[in-house]
Coordinates of C-alpha atoms in Angstrom, one line a residue:
M23 CA 120.3 75.4 -58.0
E24 CA 123.3 76.0 -60.1
N25 CA 126.4 73.6 -60.2
G26 CA 124.8 71.5 -57.5
A27 CA 124.9 74.3 -54.9
A28 CA 122.9 73.8 -51.8
K29 CA 119.5 75.5 -51.7
K30 CA 120.0 76.5 -48.1
W31 CA 122.6 75.5 -45.5
R32 CA 120.8 74.0 -42.5
F33 CA 123.5 74.6 -39.9
E34 CA 123.2 78.3 -39.8
V35 CA 123.0 79.4 -36.2
K36 CA 119.7 81.2 -35.6
Q37 CA 119.7 81.4 -31.8
K38 CA 122.7 82.4 -29.7
L39 CA 123.3 80.7 -26.4
N40 CA 123.2 84.1 -24.7
T41 CA 123.5 87.7 -26.0
A42 CA 125.6 88.8 -23.1
P43 CA 129.4 88.5 -23.7
T44 CA 131.1 85.6 -22.0
I45 CA 134.3 86.7 -20.2
T46 CA 136.9 84.1 -19.1
I47 CA 140.2 84.5 -17.3
R48 CA 142.0 82.7 -20.1
L49 CA 140.5 85.1 -22.7
V50 CA 141.5 88.2 -20.7
V51 CA 145.0 87.0 -19.9
T52 CA 145.5 86.1 -23.6
T53 CA 144.4 89.6 -24.6
L54 CA 146.9 91.1 -22.2
K55 CA 149.7 88.9 -23.4
E56 CA 149.1 90.1 -27.0
N57 CA 149.8 93.7 -25.8
L58 CA 153.2 93.0 -24.3
N59 CA 156.0 95.3 -25.3
K60 CA 158.3 92.9 -27.2
N61 CA 161.1 95.5 -26.9
D62 CA 161.1 95.4 -23.1
P63 CA 164.2 93.3 -22.1
R64 CA 162.8 92.5 -18.7
P65 CA 161.0 89.2 -18.0
T66 CA 157.2 89.2 -17.9
I67 CA 155.8 88.9 -14.4
P68 CA 152.6 86.9 -14.4
L69 CA 150.4 88.2 -11.6
G70 CA 147.2 87.4 -13.5
N71 CA 146.6 83.7 -13.4
G72 CA 147.0 81.1 -10.7
D73 CA 149.5 78.6 -12.0
P74 CA 152.5 78.4 -9.7
S75 CA 153.9 75.3 -11.3
A76 CA 156.3 77.3 -13.5
F77 CA 158.3 78.4 -10.4
S78 CA 160.9 76.1 -8.8
C79 CA 159.8 76.9 -5.3
F80 CA 156.4 75.3 -6.1
R81 CA 157.9 72.1 -7.5
V82 CA 155.6 69.0 -7.3
T83 CA 156.5 66.4 -4.7
P84 CA 158.7 63.5 -6.1
V85 CA 156.1 61.1 -4.7
A86 CA 153.6 62.3 -7.2
E87 CA 156.0 62.3 -10.1
D88 CA 157.2 58.7 -9.3
A89 CA 153.6 57.5 -9.1
I90 CA 152.8 58.8 -12.6
V91 CA 156.0 57.5 -14.1
D92 CA 155.4 54.0 -12.7
A93 CA 151.9 54.0 -14.0
I94 CA 153.0 55.0 -17.5
R95 CA 155.9 52.5 -17.7
S96 CA 153.6 49.7 -16.6
A97 CA 151.9 49.9 -20.0
N98 CA 148.7 48.7 -18.2
Y99 CA 146.9 52.0 -18.3
N100 CA 146.5 53.0 -21.9
C101 CA 142.9 52.0 -21.8
N102 CA 139.7 53.9 -21.0
A103 CA 138.6 54.4 -17.5
P104 CA 135.0 53.5 -16.4
T105 CA 132.4 56.1 -15.8
G106 CA 133.0 57.9 -12.5
G107 CA 136.6 56.6 -12.2
L108 CA 138.4 53.6 -10.9
L109 CA 137.5 52.3 -7.5
P110 CA 140.9 52.6 -5.8
A111 CA 141.2 56.2 -6.8
R112 CA 137.6 57.0 -5.7
R113 CA 138.3 55.3 -2.4
A114 CA 141.5 57.4 -1.9
V115 CA 139.5 60.6 -2.5
V116 CA 136.9 59.5 0.0
D117 CA 139.5 58.7 2.7
Y118 CA 141.0 62.2 2.1
L119 CA 137.7 64.0 2.5
N120 CA 136.5 61.9 5.4
R121 CA 139.4 63.2 7.5
D122 CA 137.5 66.5 7.8
L123 CA 133.9 65.3 8.0
P124 CA 131.7 64.2 11.0
Y125 CA 130.1 61.4 8.9
K126 CA 131.6 58.9 6.4
L127 CA 131.3 59.2 2.7
S128 CA 131.6 56.1 0.5
P129 CA 133.4 55.6 -2.9
D130 CA 129.9 55.6 -4.5
D131 CA 129.6 59.3 -3.5
V132 CA 132.7 60.2 -5.6
Y133 CA 132.9 60.8 -9.4
L134 CA 136.3 61.5 -10.8
T135 CA 136.5 64.3 -13.4
S136 CA 139.0 65.9 -15.7
G137 CA 139.9 68.6 -13.3
C138 CA 137.6 70.9 -11.3
K139 CA 136.5 72.7 -14.5
H140 CA 135.0 69.4 -15.7
G141 CA 133.2 69.0 -12.4
I142 CA 131.6 72.5 -12.8
E143 CA 130.4 71.5 -16.3
V144 CA 129.0 68.2 -15.0
I145 CA 126.9 69.7 -12.1
L146 CA 125.6 72.7 -14.0
T147 CA 124.6 70.6 -16.9
A148 CA 122.9 68.1 -14.5
L149 CA 120.9 70.9 -12.9
A150 CA 119.8 72.7 -16.1
R151 CA 116.1 72.8 -16.9
P152 CA 113.8 75.4 -18.5
G153 CA 113.4 78.5 -16.3
A154 CA 115.9 77.4 -13.6
N155 CA 118.4 79.8 -12.1
V156 CA 121.6 79.5 -10.1
L157 CA 123.1 81.9 -7.6
L158 CA 126.7 82.8 -8.2
P159 CA 129.1 84.9 -6.0
R160 CA 130.3 88.3 -7.1
P161 CA 133.3 88.5 -7.3
G162 CA 133.7 84.9 -8.4
Y163 CA 135.2 82.5 -10.8
P164 CA 133.9 83.4 -14.3
L165 CA 133.8 79.8 -15.6
Y166 CA 130.6 79.2 -13.6
E167 CA 128.9 82.0 -15.5
A168 CA 130.1 80.8 -18.8
R169 CA 129.0 77.2 -18.2
A170 CA 125.7 78.2 -16.8
R171 CA 125.0 80.2 -20.0
H172 CA 125.8 77.3 -22.1
S173 CA 123.3 75.2 -20.2
Y174 CA 120.6 77.9 -20.4
L175 CA 120.7 78.5 -16.7
E176 CA 119.7 82.0 -15.6
I177 CA 122.4 83.6 -13.5
R178 CA 121.8 85.7 -10.4
H179 CA 124.6 87.2 -8.5
F180 CA 124.9 87.7 -4.7
D181 CA 127.6 89.9 -3.3
L182 CA 130.6 89.1 -1.2
I183 CA 131.2 92.0 1.2
P184 CA 134.8 93.3 1.3
E185 CA 134.3 95.2 4.6
K186 CA 133.3 91.9 6.3
G187 CA 136.2 89.8 5.0
W188 CA 134.3 88.8 1.8
E189 CA 131.4 87.1 3.6
V190 CA 128.3 86.3 1.7
D191 CA 125.6 88.9 1.9
L192 CA 122.9 86.4 3.0
D193 CA 120.0 88.9 3.1
A194 CA 120.7 89.9 -0.5
L195 CA 121.0 86.2 -1.4
E196 CA 117.6 85.4 0.0
A197 CA 116.1 88.3 -1.8
I198 CA 117.2 87.1 -5.3
A199 CA 116.2 83.5 -4.8
D200 CA 112.8 82.1 -5.9
E201 CA 111.0 78.9 -6.7
N202 CA 113.1 78.3 -9.8
T203 CA 116.5 78.6 -7.9
V204 CA 118.3 75.2 -7.9
A205 CA 121.6 75.9 -6.3
M206 CA 124.1 78.4 -4.9
V207 CA 127.9 78.4 -5.4
I208 CA 130.5 79.2 -2.8
I209 CA 134.3 79.1 -3.3
N210 CA 136.2 78.4 -0.1
P211 CA 139.1 79.2 0.2
G212 CA 138.2 82.1 -2.0
N213 CA 139.1 82.7 -5.6
P214 CA 139.5 85.6 -6.3
C215 CA 139.4 87.1 -2.8
G216 CA 141.8 85.0 -0.8
N217 CA 139.3 84.7 2.0
V218 CA 138.5 81.7 4.2
F219 CA 134.9 81.3 5.6
T220 CA 134.5 80.7 9.3
N221 CA 132.7 77.7 10.6
Q222 CA 129.9 80.0 11.8
H223 CA 129.5 81.6 8.5
L224 CA 129.4 78.3 6.6
Q225 CA 126.7 77.1 9.0
K226 CA 124.6 80.2 8.3
I227 CA 125.0 79.6 4.5
A228 CA 123.8 76.0 5.0
E229 CA 120.8 77.1 7.0
M230 CA 119.9 79.7 4.4
A231 CA 120.2 77.2 1.6
R232 CA 118.0 74.8 3.6
K233 CA 115.4 77.6 4.1
L234 CA 115.4 78.2 0.3
G235 CA 115.3 74.5 -0.5
I236 CA 118.4 74.6 -2.7
M237 CA 121.7 72.7 -2.7
V238 CA 125.2 74.2 -2.1
I239 CA 127.9 73.7 -4.7
A240 CA 131.1 74.0 -2.7
D241 CA 134.2 74.7 -4.8
E242 CA 137.1 73.6 -2.6
V243 CA 139.8 73.3 -5.2
Y244 CA 142.1 75.3 -2.8
D245 CA 141.3 73.1 0.2
H246 CA 143.8 73.4 3.0
L247 CA 145.8 76.1 1.2
T248 CA 145.3 78.4 4.2
F249 CA 147.8 80.4 6.2
G250 CA 145.8 82.8 8.3
S251 CA 144.0 82.7 11.6
T252 CA 140.7 81.2 10.2
H253 CA 140.5 77.4 10.5
Y254 CA 139.6 75.7 7.2
V255 CA 136.2 73.9 7.4
R256 CA 134.7 71.9 4.6
M257 CA 131.1 72.8 3.5
G258 CA 130.4 69.0 3.6
V259 CA 130.5 69.3 7.4
F260 CA 126.9 70.7 7.1
G261 CA 125.7 68.0 4.7
S262 CA 123.1 66.9 7.2
I263 CA 121.6 70.4 7.0
V264 CA 121.7 70.9 3.3
P265 CA 122.8 68.7 0.3
V266 CA 126.3 69.7 -0.7
I267 CA 128.1 69.0 -4.0
T268 CA 131.8 69.3 -3.3
L269 CA 134.2 70.0 -6.2
G270 CA 137.9 69.5 -5.8
S271 CA 141.1 68.4 -7.5
I272 CA 144.8 67.6 -7.0
S273 CA 145.6 70.7 -9.1
K274 CA 146.3 73.4 -6.5
R275 CA 147.3 71.6 -3.3
W276 CA 149.7 69.3 -5.1
I277 CA 150.7 72.1 -7.7
V278 CA 149.8 70.0 -10.8
P279 CA 147.1 71.9 -12.6
G280 CA 148.0 70.3 -15.9
W281 CA 147.3 66.8 -14.7
R282 CA 143.6 67.4 -14.9
L283 CA 142.4 65.1 -12.1
G284 CA 139.4 66.3 -10.1
W285 CA 136.3 65.1 -8.3
L286 CA 132.7 65.8 -7.8
V287 CA 131.4 64.4 -4.5
T288 CA 127.8 64.2 -3.1
S289 CA 127.9 65.1 0.6
D290 CA 124.3 64.2 1.4
P291 CA 123.8 61.8 4.4
N292 CA 120.0 62.2 4.1
G293 CA 120.0 61.0 0.5
I294 CA 118.1 64.0 -0.9
L295 CA 120.2 64.2 -4.1
Q296 CA 119.5 60.6 -4.8
K297 CA 115.7 60.9 -4.3
S298 CA 115.5 64.1 -6.4
G299 CA 117.2 62.5 -9.4
V300 CA 120.3 64.7 -9.3
V301 CA 122.6 61.7 -8.9
D302 CA 121.0 60.0 -11.9
C303 CA 121.6 63.2 -14.0
I304 CA 125.2 63.4 -12.9
K305 CA 125.8 59.7 -13.9
G306 CA 123.9 60.3 -17.2
F307 CA 126.1 63.2 -18.2
L308 CA 129.3 61.4 -17.2
N309 CA 128.3 58.5 -19.5
I310 CA 128.6 60.8 -22.5
S311 CA 131.6 62.8 -21.1
S312 CA 135.3 62.2 -21.1
A313 CA 136.9 60.6 -18.1
P314 CA 140.3 61.5 -16.5
A315 CA 143.4 59.9 -18.0
T316 CA 143.6 56.3 -16.6
F317 CA 147.4 56.5 -15.8
I318 CA 146.7 59.4 -13.5
Q319 CA 144.2 57.4 -11.5
M320 CA 146.4 54.3 -11.3
Q321 CA 149.9 53.1 -10.5
K322 CA 151.3 49.5 -10.2
T323 CA 152.5 47.9 -7.0
K324 CA 153.9 44.4 -6.7
S325 CA 152.0 41.6 -5.1
F326 CA 152.3 37.8 -4.9
L327 CA 149.5 35.5 -6.2
V328 CA 149.5 31.8 -6.0
F329 CA 148.4 29.8 -9.0
M330 CA 147.1 26.5 -7.7
S331 CA 147.5 23.2 -9.6
D332 CA 144.6 20.7 -9.8
S333 CA 145.6 19.4 -6.5
L334 CA 145.7 21.4 -3.3
S335 CA 149.4 20.8 -3.0
C336 CA 151.3 23.6 -4.7
P337 CA 155.0 23.3 -5.7
L338 CA 157.2 26.3 -5.0
H339 CA 157.8 27.1 -8.7
S340 CA 154.0 27.7 -9.2
I341 CA 154.1 30.7 -7.0
T342 CA 154.4 33.5 -9.6
M343 CA 154.9 37.2 -9.1
L344 CA 152.2 39.3 -10.8
Y345 CA 151.1 42.9 -10.5
M346 CA 148.2 44.2 -8.5
H347 CA 147.2 47.7 -9.4
Q348 CA 146.5 50.3 -6.8
G349 CA 146.4 54.0 -7.7
A350 CA 148.6 56.9 -8.6
V351 CA 146.0 59.0 -6.8
P352 CA 146.0 56.8 -3.7
H353 CA 149.8 56.8 -3.7
I354 CA 149.9 60.6 -4.2
I355 CA 147.2 61.3 -1.5
E356 CA 148.5 58.8 1.1
K357 CA 152.2 59.1 0.7
T358 CA 152.8 62.9 0.3
E359 CA 154.6 64.0 3.4
E360 CA 153.2 66.9 5.4
D361 CA 156.4 68.7 5.0
F362 CA 155.5 69.3 1.3
F363 CA 152.2 71.0 2.2
S364 CA 153.9 73.0 5.0
K365 CA 156.5 74.3 2.6
I366 CA 153.8 75.4 0.1
T367 CA 151.7 77.2 2.8
D368 CA 154.8 78.8 4.3
I369 CA 155.7 80.3 0.8
L370 CA 152.1 81.5 0.3
R371 CA 152.1 83.0 3.8
E372 CA 155.3 84.9 3.1
A373 CA 154.0 86.0 -0.4
A374 CA 150.7 87.2 1.1
G375 CA 152.6 89.3 3.6
I376 CA 154.7 90.8 0.8
C377 CA 151.6 91.6 -1.1
Q378 CA 150.0 93.3 1.8
D379 CA 153.1 95.4 2.7
K380 CA 153.9 96.5 -0.9
I381 CA 150.3 97.4 -1.8
K382 CA 150.3 99.8 1.2
E383 CA 153.0 101.7 -0.6
I384 CA 150.9 102.3 -3.7
P385 CA 148.5 105.2 -3.1
C386 CA 145.9 104.4 -5.8
I387 CA 145.5 100.7 -4.7
T388 CA 143.9 99.4 -1.4
C389 CA 143.5 95.9 0.0
P390 CA 140.4 95.5 2.2
K391 CA 141.7 92.3 3.8
K392 CA 144.9 90.4 4.0
P393 CA 144.5 87.1 2.2
E394 CA 144.2 84.0 4.4
G395 CA 143.9 81.3 1.7
S396 CA 144.1 80.3 -1.9
M397 CA 146.6 82.2 -4.1
F398 CA 144.9 85.5 -4.8
V399 CA 144.0 88.9 -3.4
M400 CA 141.4 91.4 -4.6
V401 CA 142.6 95.1 -4.4
K402 CA 140.6 98.2 -5.2
L403 CA 141.7 100.9 -7.7
D404 CA 141.2 104.6 -7.0
L405 CA 141.1 105.9 -10.6
S406 CA 140.6 109.4 -9.4
Q407 CA 144.3 109.5 -8.6
L408 CA 145.4 108.4 -12.1
E409 CA 145.6 110.4 -15.3
G410 CA 144.2 109.0 -18.5
I411 CA 143.1 105.6 -17.1
N412 CA 139.3 105.2 -17.1
D413 CA 138.8 101.6 -15.8
D414 CA 140.5 98.4 -14.7
M415 CA 140.9 97.0 -18.2
E416 CA 142.7 100.2 -19.3
F417 CA 144.9 99.9 -16.2
A418 CA 145.8 96.3 -17.0
L419 CA 146.5 97.0 -20.7
Q420 CA 148.7 100.0 -20.0
L421 CA 150.5 98.2 -17.2
V422 CA 151.4 95.2 -19.5
K423 CA 152.6 97.5 -22.2
E424 CA 154.8 99.7 -20.0
E425 CA 156.0 97.3 -17.3
S426 CA 155.5 93.8 -18.6
V427 CA 153.4 92.9 -15.6
I428 CA 150.1 91.0 -16.1
V429 CA 147.3 91.5 -13.5
L430 CA 143.7 90.4 -13.9
P431 CA 141.2 93.3 -14.2
G432 CA 138.4 92.9 -11.8
K433 CA 135.9 93.1 -14.6
A434 CA 136.8 89.5 -15.4
V435 CA 135.6 88.3 -12.0
G436 CA 132.6 90.6 -11.7
M437 CA 134.1 93.6 -9.9
E438 CA 134.9 96.6 -12.1
N439 CA 137.7 98.9 -11.1
W440 CA 139.3 96.2 -8.9
L441 CA 142.3 93.9 -9.7
R442 CA 142.9 90.3 -8.9
I443 CA 146.6 89.7 -8.1
T444 CA 148.1 86.2 -7.7
F445 CA 150.9 85.9 -5.2
A446 CA 151.7 82.2 -6.0
I447 CA 155.1 83.0 -7.5
E448 CA 158.7 83.3 -6.3
P449 CA 158.7 85.9 -3.5
S450 CA 161.5 87.9 -5.1
V451 CA 159.7 88.0 -8.4
L452 CA 156.5 89.1 -6.6
E453 CA 158.4 92.0 -5.0
E454 CA 159.7 93.1 -8.4
G455 CA 156.3 92.9 -10.0
L456 CA 154.7 95.0 -7.2
G457 CA 157.5 97.5 -7.5
R458 CA 156.8 97.9 -11.2
I459 CA 153.1 98.5 -10.4
K460 CA 154.2 101.2 -8.0
A461 CA 156.4 102.8 -10.6
F462 CA 153.6 102.7 -13.1
C463 CA 151.1 104.3 -10.7
E464 CA 153.5 107.1 -9.8
R465 CA 154.2 107.8 -13.5
H466 CA 150.4 108.1 -14.2
A467 CA 149.5 110.0 -11.0
K468 CA 147.6 113.2 -11.5
K469 CA 149.7 116.3 -10.9
K470 CA 148.8 118.0 -7.7

């Protein structure tokens, strides 16, 4: 060796996690933003990602804001939280979920996470073992695929059928499962499709999972954000048929995605997840993982405690006011008025109608089903009507350059030559954005 140079660096990466490219929504949206025309004086219209918090009509409820401010000002929650979260917060989540379930969960079934994304990481890491595979919906949320690859889980896709309101193709799902399949994922209400599964279809999913001997991971981050004719039902209702891991958060329903407070819940009245060791794996991973911010979990409330003297008689001045600490999360969940949720769903219902109507005016785009939940709709591109645009990514790139409108190419969610459009923005801005898409398509239409 010369000049003390190392003979060989030992951190050289020899084996990649996976040779297939990992696509994330964040990566695609960032790429599109980099192609914006800086000379366009019009504001950019973000129809590509689902964060409505930037728009005043989706302002978070003051109840939630006050709960967080009180917790921070108390100076009592600058510490670390315990594994799985603080008990009052876990109890509040249980009470929230139990409203929709035929049996009762306990706080011990709840593990608080740093948003729903963290919950995805926790459960897929807990299930990873050599040779195992997981069944993911197509189209779906690409983070599941990215996290599965990082955990060396083989990915197998089952299709959602557009002509049947994006129901799961259960026959195809059964065909791709084998003895190494550990779980299937469903997202309800649907991202990216805006669908809501019926009670009957969820029961069929549960019975199929039981037949295959696998659990269901139910992503319910958009729970109760529904505005169509289909009644929302939690997958956990069928926990007595099949073990269910429920993932959720306050991000979407309370319009606070940046607060990063979610949960992973075992809906398993038969105790199968405990017996199989899955619960121990979840706890083990959480022990080496970050917990949600403590101040989000907690908020101070006043209480009176009596400090007793040596005798049983207690003078009045020995009664001292102290603070007992309940939760920001309990306060947010319990005290948010129904009017807040009604306002949000009314806006989404109006926006979904605008989306449906305006898309009908664009010849090269079709919508197979009006969205009934979440904040998204999947629409199909007919590229045969367009000149010089070969796929959905080219469409999105050209659109952002010419019209300053960002939409998500379907490739990002597993459906090439489709688009995912979010309608969780100001209705007037949504109308303008769809109008710009129409003008773009007319400009690029093939000459007849």
